[in-house]
Each structure stands twice: as C-alpha cells, then as structure tokens.
Amino acid sequence: MRKQSVAIEMSVGRCHLLDLPWEDVLVTHIFCYLPLRQLVRLQRVSKQFYALIQVYLANCHTFDLTQIGPSLPKEAFCNILRDNKVLQNLSVQNCSDWVTDTELLPVIGQNQHLLRVDMRGCDRLTRHSLVAVSLSCTHLQYLGLAHCEWVDSLSIRSLADHCGGLRSIDLTACRQLKDEAICYLSKKCLKMRSLSVAVNANITDVSVEEVAKNCRELEQLDLTGCLRVRNDSIRTVAEYCPKLQSLKVNHCHNVTESSLDPLRKRNVEIDVEPPLQRALVLLQDVVGFAPFINLQI
C-alpha cells in the first residue's frame, strides 16, 4: 500500500476519508476493524493520519501485541499508549525481548479499568510490575503470568489483597511460588474459575486442597507436572468443586485412576486417559507393528 495513495484514494463519495467525523465515524465504525499492524502503518502516511490514529489509540479498550510484539520498538509502545486511560484488555505477550518495568509501569499506572492483563513469557519484568497491577487494577479478572519466574510470594500476596474479584490466573512455571502463596491467593480470590500452577515441583496437596475448599466456582485446574500432588487432594477437588469442567494432571505420577474416576463420571475433561483406554491404544500399536516384526523375522 503506497503511503501517498492512501489519503487520496480512501474516500467516500466526494469527500476524503479524513473529512468524515473522526471520533463519531472513523474511530467508532472503521478503525476498530483494522489490525494493530495496519494502524501503526497508517500513522506514517501523513500528519493528519498520525493525529487520527492517536485519537483512536487513546480511546481503544483493547491493546494486543501478540502478533507484532517482537517487531515493535519499545519507544513506539510508549508513544502509542501515552494518551490512553481507558484500556480494559492489555496483552504484552511475545514482547519478552524488550518490555521491562520502565515501559509497562506508566501504562499500568494510568489505566485503572484494566480487566485482563497478559504478561506471559515477559521474563524481563520484575515484581514491581505485578505489584503495580494489583494496586492500580483492583477490578482485574484475568492475569497471565506463565513462565514469569520473577513472580514471588510477595507480589502474589499483593495481588490477592487488592484483586479479590480475580477469575482466572495462569501461574504456569512460576517456580518461586510455594504452597503458602497459592493458599493465600485462594483465601482472598474466592471467585476463581480458572487456575494453572503447572510445572511447579513446589506445589503439594496442601495448596490444591486449599484451592478446592475456598474456590467453589472453580471450572478449570491445571496441575500438569506438579510431581508432589497426590490422590488425596484430587479427591478433595472432586468433593468441593461441583462446577469443575477440566482437570490437567499429566505427569502427576502420584495421581491415579482411583481419584480420577469420580470426576470422569461427572464428565470432567481430564488430560490423562483411563488405564483401559491406554492399554487398548498400546495393544493397537503392538498389533500395528506386528507385520513389520514378522517381516524382520
């Protein structure tokens, strides 16, 4: 798309695109359908387009850098969101190469209406960003922190104290966290519906049982790779979480079918196949290889 042709060719009837009311028509009914990558490009067309896009970005409720994060200069990120105070959804996933507290803190500080924040994989941030989220975004409902190994007990306690309405949190591979932090979180965030503490060898039955007893609305629980979780806590989950829809216990070697079977009978989706089904799959594999074995013999 040629820069010079955009302002000339994009017209409606006899008036140019920029002649239409900006906030009433362009921002509300047109630019909301354009991907962020295209909006950033439009800024370079002319001074008028730059001003127009800034108006749009200052009023948008969702800012998702999942697709263009790696290629966006951090200076551009700060500039794009400098006037926005109405964000509800912010995703800086895939921005791990450049996003730090320096870039994120100003955005968090001026957007107190955030409901969803996704920082998954942002390993250059620190606990200061999470504390800022907890202090500024008291209406937060979703938080993604997977593979953020800087997340510690102190920052989780701050989150729990200020964001009691949290519905979903992804703490996959946050390996600093232990039972104490998860127990505290569960006692404060009683509306929790989705929780992942996967890939954390520190998590035991203690925190899983506390989550089950406090978070009765729980629908999704991911314990993948939690090697110290056992049958007792899974039975507690089955007893106290009637709304559970999905349970992930792959690589939880101390969790057996005796605790999973009651959940299967309730049609809970479990990522580990029943023993009989696993045996049938293994048998099929053996039968499938039989001709090759005979051929070799």
Short mmCIF file of C-alpha atoms in Angstrom, two decimals:
data_model
loop_
_atom_site.label_atom_id
_atom_site.label_comp_id
_atom_site.label_asym_id
_atom_site.label_seq_id
_atom_site.Cartn_x
_atom_site.Cartn_y
_atom_site.Cartn_z
CA MET A 1 0.00 0.00 0.00
CA ARG A 2 1.58 3.26 -1.10
CA LYS A 3 1.67 5.99 1.50
CA GLN A 4 0.72 8.83 -0.84
CA SER A 5 -2.20 6.98 -2.37
CA VAL A 6 -3.90 6.14 0.92
CA ALA A 7 -5.05 9.65 1.77
CA ILE A 8 -6.08 10.28 -1.84
CA GLU A 9 -7.79 7.02 -2.75
CA MET A 10 -9.52 6.27 0.56
CA SER A 11 -12.59 8.42 0.09
CA VAL A 12 -16.33 8.17 0.44
CA GLY A 13 -18.36 9.82 -2.29
CA ARG A 14 -16.75 13.17 -2.96
CA CYS A 15 -15.13 13.67 0.41
CA HIS A 16 -11.83 12.25 1.55
CA LEU A 17 -11.73 9.75 4.37
CA LEU A 18 -10.27 12.33 6.72
CA ASP A 19 -13.22 14.64 6.04
CA LEU A 20 -15.52 12.26 7.91
CA PRO A 21 -16.09 12.89 11.65
CA TRP A 22 -13.14 11.29 13.38
CA GLU A 23 -14.50 10.19 16.74
CA ASP A 24 -18.09 9.56 15.60
CA VAL A 25 -17.40 7.62 12.40
CA LEU A 26 -13.78 6.69 11.74
CA VAL A 27 -12.76 5.67 15.26
CA THR A 28 -16.05 4.00 16.16
CA HIS A 29 -17.01 2.26 12.93
CA ILE A 30 -13.89 1.81 10.80
CA PHE A 31 -10.58 1.68 12.64
CA CYS A 32 -11.87 -0.78 15.21
CA TYR A 33 -11.81 -3.41 12.43
CA LEU A 34 -8.20 -2.81 11.42
CA PRO A 35 -5.40 -4.92 12.94
CA LEU A 36 -2.85 -3.06 15.03
CA ARG A 37 -0.15 -3.63 12.43
CA GLN A 38 -2.15 -1.67 9.84
CA LEU A 39 -2.91 1.13 12.27
CA VAL A 40 0.77 1.58 13.02
CA ARG A 41 1.48 1.77 9.29
CA LEU A 42 -1.27 4.33 8.76
CA GLN A 43 0.43 6.63 11.23
CA ARG A 44 3.25 7.10 8.72
CA VAL A 45 1.00 8.27 5.86
CA SER A 46 0.65 11.91 6.93
CA LYS A 47 0.43 14.18 9.95
CA GLN A 48 -3.35 14.05 9.75
CA PHE A 49 -3.39 10.26 9.77
CA TYR A 50 -0.93 10.26 12.66
CA ALA A 51 -3.23 12.51 14.67
CA LEU A 52 -6.26 10.40 13.73
CA ILE A 53 -4.65 7.13 14.83
CA GLN A 54 -3.59 8.75 18.11
CA VAL A 55 -7.23 9.68 18.72
CA TYR A 56 -8.23 6.08 18.10
CA LEU A 57 -5.47 4.60 20.29
CA ALA A 58 -6.33 6.99 23.11
CA ASN A 59 -9.87 5.61 23.16
CA CYS A 60 -9.38 1.89 22.43
CA HIS A 61 -10.24 -0.63 25.13
CA THR A 62 -8.09 -3.50 23.85
CA PHE A 63 -4.39 -3.44 23.03
CA ASP A 64 -2.96 -6.80 21.97
CA LEU A 65 0.70 -7.09 20.94
CA THR A 66 0.61 -10.86 20.45
CA GLN A 67 1.18 -10.61 16.69
CA ILE A 68 3.54 -7.65 16.35
CA GLY A 69 5.22 -7.55 19.76
CA PRO A 70 8.65 -8.84 18.66
CA SER A 71 8.91 -6.26 15.87
CA LEU A 72 7.57 -3.24 17.75
CA PRO A 73 10.24 -0.87 19.12
CA LYS A 74 9.75 -0.17 22.81
CA GLU A 75 9.77 3.55 22.08
CA ALA A 76 6.78 3.04 19.80
CA PHE A 77 4.91 1.16 22.54
CA CYS A 78 5.31 4.04 24.98
CA ASN A 79 4.30 6.56 22.36
CA ILE A 80 1.25 4.64 21.13
CA LEU A 81 -0.33 4.34 24.58
CA ARG A 82 0.77 7.62 26.13
CA ASP A 83 -2.76 9.15 26.00
CA ASN A 84 -4.82 6.05 26.75
CA LYS A 85 -6.55 5.91 30.12
CA VAL A 86 -9.46 3.61 29.25
CA LEU A 87 -7.78 0.26 28.50
CA GLN A 88 -9.63 -2.83 29.64
CA ASN A 89 -7.54 -5.54 27.95
CA LEU A 90 -3.75 -5.41 27.63
CA SER A 91 -1.53 -8.15 26.23
CA VAL A 92 2.25 -7.80 26.04
CA GLN A 93 2.77 -11.50 25.41
CA ASN A 94 5.62 -12.10 22.94
CA CYS A 95 7.29 -8.83 23.95
CA SER A 96 9.89 -10.52 26.11
CA ASP A 97 12.76 -9.14 24.03
CA TRP A 98 12.14 -5.57 25.07
CA VAL A 99 9.35 -4.97 27.59
CA THR A 100 10.59 -4.04 31.08
CA ASP A 101 9.12 -2.25 34.09
CA THR A 102 10.20 1.04 32.51
CA GLU A 103 7.80 0.59 29.58
CA LEU A 104 4.95 -1.13 31.40
CA LEU A 105 4.60 0.80 34.66
CA PRO A 106 3.37 4.09 33.11
CA VAL A 107 0.71 2.24 31.09
CA ILE A 108 -0.49 0.31 34.14
CA GLY A 109 -0.47 3.41 36.32
CA GLN A 110 -2.82 5.40 34.10
CA ASN A 111 -5.23 2.57 33.26
CA GLN A 112 -7.19 1.66 36.36
CA HIS A 113 -10.03 -0.01 34.45
CA LEU A 114 -7.99 -2.99 33.23
CA LEU A 115 -9.88 -6.28 33.45
CA ARG A 116 -7.40 -8.51 31.61
CA VAL A 117 -3.59 -8.32 31.63
CA ASP A 118 -1.45 -10.87 29.82
CA MET A 119 2.27 -10.81 30.65
CA ARG A 120 3.02 -14.41 29.79
CA GLY A 121 6.64 -15.03 28.88
CA CYS A 122 7.79 -11.50 29.78
CA ASP A 123 10.89 -12.54 31.68
CA ARG A 124 12.46 -9.07 31.83
CA LEU A 125 9.77 -7.68 34.09
CA THR A 126 10.05 -7.76 37.89
CA ARG A 127 7.71 -7.96 40.85
CA HIS A 128 7.24 -4.19 40.61
CA SER A 129 5.04 -4.62 37.53
CA LEU A 130 2.82 -7.15 39.27
CA VAL A 131 2.53 -5.02 42.39
CA ALA A 132 1.61 -2.06 40.17
CA VAL A 133 -1.11 -4.15 38.52
CA SER A 134 -2.52 -5.15 41.90
CA LEU A 135 -2.56 -1.59 43.22
CA SER A 136 -3.95 0.08 40.07
CA CYS A 137 -6.25 -2.58 38.61
CA THR A 138 -8.49 -3.56 41.51
CA HIS A 139 -11.21 -4.82 39.12
CA LEU A 140 -8.84 -7.28 37.43
CA GLN A 141 -10.45 -10.54 36.30
CA TYR A 142 -7.74 -12.31 34.25
CA LEU A 143 -3.96 -12.33 34.69
CA GLY A 144 -1.46 -14.28 32.59
CA LEU A 145 1.94 -14.83 34.20
CA ALA A 146 3.07 -18.12 32.66
CA HIS A 147 6.86 -18.54 32.53
CA CYS A 148 7.44 -15.35 34.53
CA GLU A 149 9.88 -16.80 37.03
CA TRP A 150 10.27 -13.44 38.75
CA VAL A 151 6.80 -13.84 40.28
CA ASP A 152 7.27 -14.38 44.01
CA SER A 153 5.19 -14.78 47.16
CA LEU A 154 5.31 -11.07 47.99
CA SER A 155 3.83 -9.99 44.65
CA ILE A 156 1.14 -12.70 44.78
CA ARG A 157 0.10 -11.59 48.26
CA SER A 158 -0.24 -8.02 46.99
CA LEU A 159 -2.36 -9.27 44.10
CA ALA A 160 -4.59 -11.30 46.41
CA ASP A 161 -5.07 -8.39 48.83
CA HIS A 162 -6.21 -5.93 46.17
CA CYS A 163 -7.79 -8.02 43.38
CA GLY A 164 -10.32 -10.19 45.16
CA GLY A 165 -12.51 -10.42 42.06
CA LEU A 166 -9.87 -12.30 40.06
CA ARG A 167 -11.49 -15.05 37.98
CA SER A 168 -8.53 -16.57 36.14
CA ILE A 169 -4.77 -16.66 36.69
CA ASP A 170 -2.05 -18.55 34.82
CA LEU A 171 0.98 -19.23 37.03
CA THR A 172 2.50 -21.94 34.85
CA ALA A 173 6.23 -22.37 35.56
CA CYS A 174 6.30 -19.64 38.21
CA ARG A 175 8.73 -21.80 40.13
CA GLN A 176 9.39 -19.42 43.02
CA LEU A 177 5.86 -19.94 44.29
CA LYS A 178 5.18 -22.44 47.03
CA ASP A 179 2.07 -23.69 48.82
CA GLU A 180 1.93 -20.66 51.10
CA ALA A 181 1.40 -18.21 48.22
CA ILE A 182 -1.25 -20.34 46.50
CA CYS A 183 -3.13 -20.89 49.75
CA TYR A 184 -3.17 -17.15 50.44
CA LEU A 185 -4.39 -16.44 46.92
CA SER A 186 -7.23 -18.96 47.22
CA LYS A 187 -8.44 -17.48 50.52
CA LYS A 188 -8.67 -13.99 49.03
CA CYS A 189 -9.90 -14.72 45.49
CA LEU A 190 -13.00 -16.79 46.16
CA LYS A 191 -14.44 -16.22 42.67
CA MET A 192 -11.59 -18.03 40.94
CA ARG A 193 -12.77 -20.11 37.99
CA SER A 194 -9.50 -20.99 36.26
CA LEU A 195 -6.11 -21.65 37.85
CA SER A 196 -2.87 -23.04 36.50
CA VAL A 197 0.07 -23.86 38.75
CA ALA A 198 1.54 -26.28 36.22
CA VAL A 199 5.23 -27.17 36.03
CA ASN A 200 5.95 -26.38 39.67
CA ALA A 201 7.51 -29.07 41.84
CA ASN A 202 6.89 -26.97 44.97
CA ILE A 203 3.12 -27.39 44.78
CA THR A 204 1.71 -30.11 47.04
CA ASP A 205 -1.65 -31.40 48.24
CA VAL A 206 -1.72 -28.60 50.81
CA SER A 207 -2.36 -25.82 48.30
CA VAL A 208 -4.55 -27.90 45.98
CA GLU A 209 -6.88 -28.77 48.87
CA GLU A 210 -6.98 -25.14 49.99
CA VAL A 211 -7.90 -24.05 46.47
CA ALA A 212 -10.65 -26.66 46.30
CA LYS A 213 -12.19 -25.68 49.64
CA ASN A 214 -12.10 -21.92 49.02
CA CYS A 215 -12.75 -21.63 45.28
CA ARG A 216 -16.06 -23.45 44.90
CA GLU A 217 -16.67 -21.85 41.48
CA LEU A 218 -13.55 -23.48 40.01
CA GLU A 219 -14.06 -24.74 36.45
CA GLN A 220 -10.51 -25.34 35.18
CA LEU A 221 -7.48 -26.55 37.14
CA ASP A 222 -4.08 -27.23 35.60
CA LEU A 223 -1.65 -29.26 37.73
CA THR A 224 0.48 -30.57 34.86
CA GLY A 225 3.88 -31.63 36.10
CA CYS A 226 3.14 -31.00 39.80
CA LEU A 227 5.03 -34.08 40.92
CA ARG A 228 4.11 -33.82 44.61
CA VAL A 229 0.34 -33.73 44.09
CA ARG A 230 -1.38 -36.96 45.18
CA ASN A 231 -4.76 -38.64 45.15
CA ASP A 232 -5.93 -37.07 48.42
CA SER A 233 -6.07 -33.55 47.01
CA ILE A 234 -7.74 -34.70 43.79
CA ARG A 235 -10.49 -36.31 45.88
CA THR A 236 -10.89 -33.01 47.72
CA VAL A 237 -11.24 -31.20 44.38
CA ALA A 238 -13.91 -33.69 43.36
CA GLU A 239 -15.78 -33.13 46.63
CA TYR A 240 -15.67 -29.33 46.84
CA CYS A 241 -15.70 -28.19 43.19
CA PRO A 242 -19.02 -29.24 41.65
CA LYS A 243 -18.57 -26.92 38.64
CA LEU A 244 -15.21 -28.34 37.56
CA GLN A 245 -15.05 -28.89 33.80
CA SER A 246 -11.37 -29.52 33.10
CA LEU A 247 -8.53 -31.06 35.11
CA LYS A 248 -4.97 -31.46 33.83
CA VAL A 249 -2.78 -33.90 35.73
CA ASN A 250 -0.42 -35.16 33.06
CA HIS A 251 2.97 -36.11 34.55
CA CYS A 252 1.48 -36.11 38.06
CA HIS A 253 2.79 -39.60 38.74
CA ASN A 254 1.20 -39.88 42.18
CA VAL A 255 -2.30 -39.25 40.85
CA THR A 256 -4.05 -42.48 39.89
CA GLU A 257 -7.37 -43.58 38.48
CA SER A 258 -8.85 -44.14 41.95
CA SER A 259 -9.15 -40.36 42.42
CA LEU A 260 -9.87 -39.50 38.80
CA ASP A 261 -12.71 -41.94 38.20
CA PRO A 262 -15.34 -39.98 40.21
CA LEU A 263 -14.53 -36.90 38.12
CA ARG A 264 -14.78 -38.86 34.87
CA LYS A 265 -18.26 -39.98 35.89
CA ARG A 266 -19.20 -36.30 36.11
CA ASN A 267 -17.86 -35.80 32.56
CA VAL A 268 -14.95 -33.67 33.71
CA GLU A 269 -12.41 -33.40 30.89
CA ILE A 270 -9.15 -34.99 32.06
CA ASP A 271 -5.95 -34.99 30.01
CA VAL A 272 -4.92 -38.48 31.17
CA GLU A 273 -6.62 -41.43 29.51
CA PRO A 274 -8.21 -44.18 31.65
CA PRO A 275 -6.00 -47.27 32.14
CA LEU A 276 -8.17 -49.48 29.93
CA GLN A 277 -8.11 -46.98 27.09
CA ARG A 278 -4.34 -46.59 27.40
CA ALA A 279 -3.98 -50.38 27.31
CA LEU A 280 -6.10 -50.59 24.14
CA VAL A 281 -4.02 -47.91 22.45
CA LEU A 282 -0.85 -49.78 23.39
CA LEU A 283 -2.33 -53.03 22.09
CA GLN A 284 -3.26 -51.37 18.79
CA ASP A 285 0.28 -50.09 18.45
CA VAL A 286 1.66 -53.57 19.03
CA VAL A 287 -0.75 -55.10 16.52
CA GLY A 288 0.11 -52.40 14.04
CA PHE A 289 3.79 -53.19 14.30
CA ALA A 290 3.24 -56.96 14.09
CA PRO A 291 3.61 -57.22 10.26
CA PHE A 292 6.89 -55.32 10.44
CA ILE A 293 8.12 -57.60 13.21
CA ASN A 294 7.23 -60.71 11.16
CA LEU A 295 8.87 -59.20 8.12
CA GLN A 296 12.10 -58.67 10.00
CA ILE A 297 11.99 -62.23 11.32
#
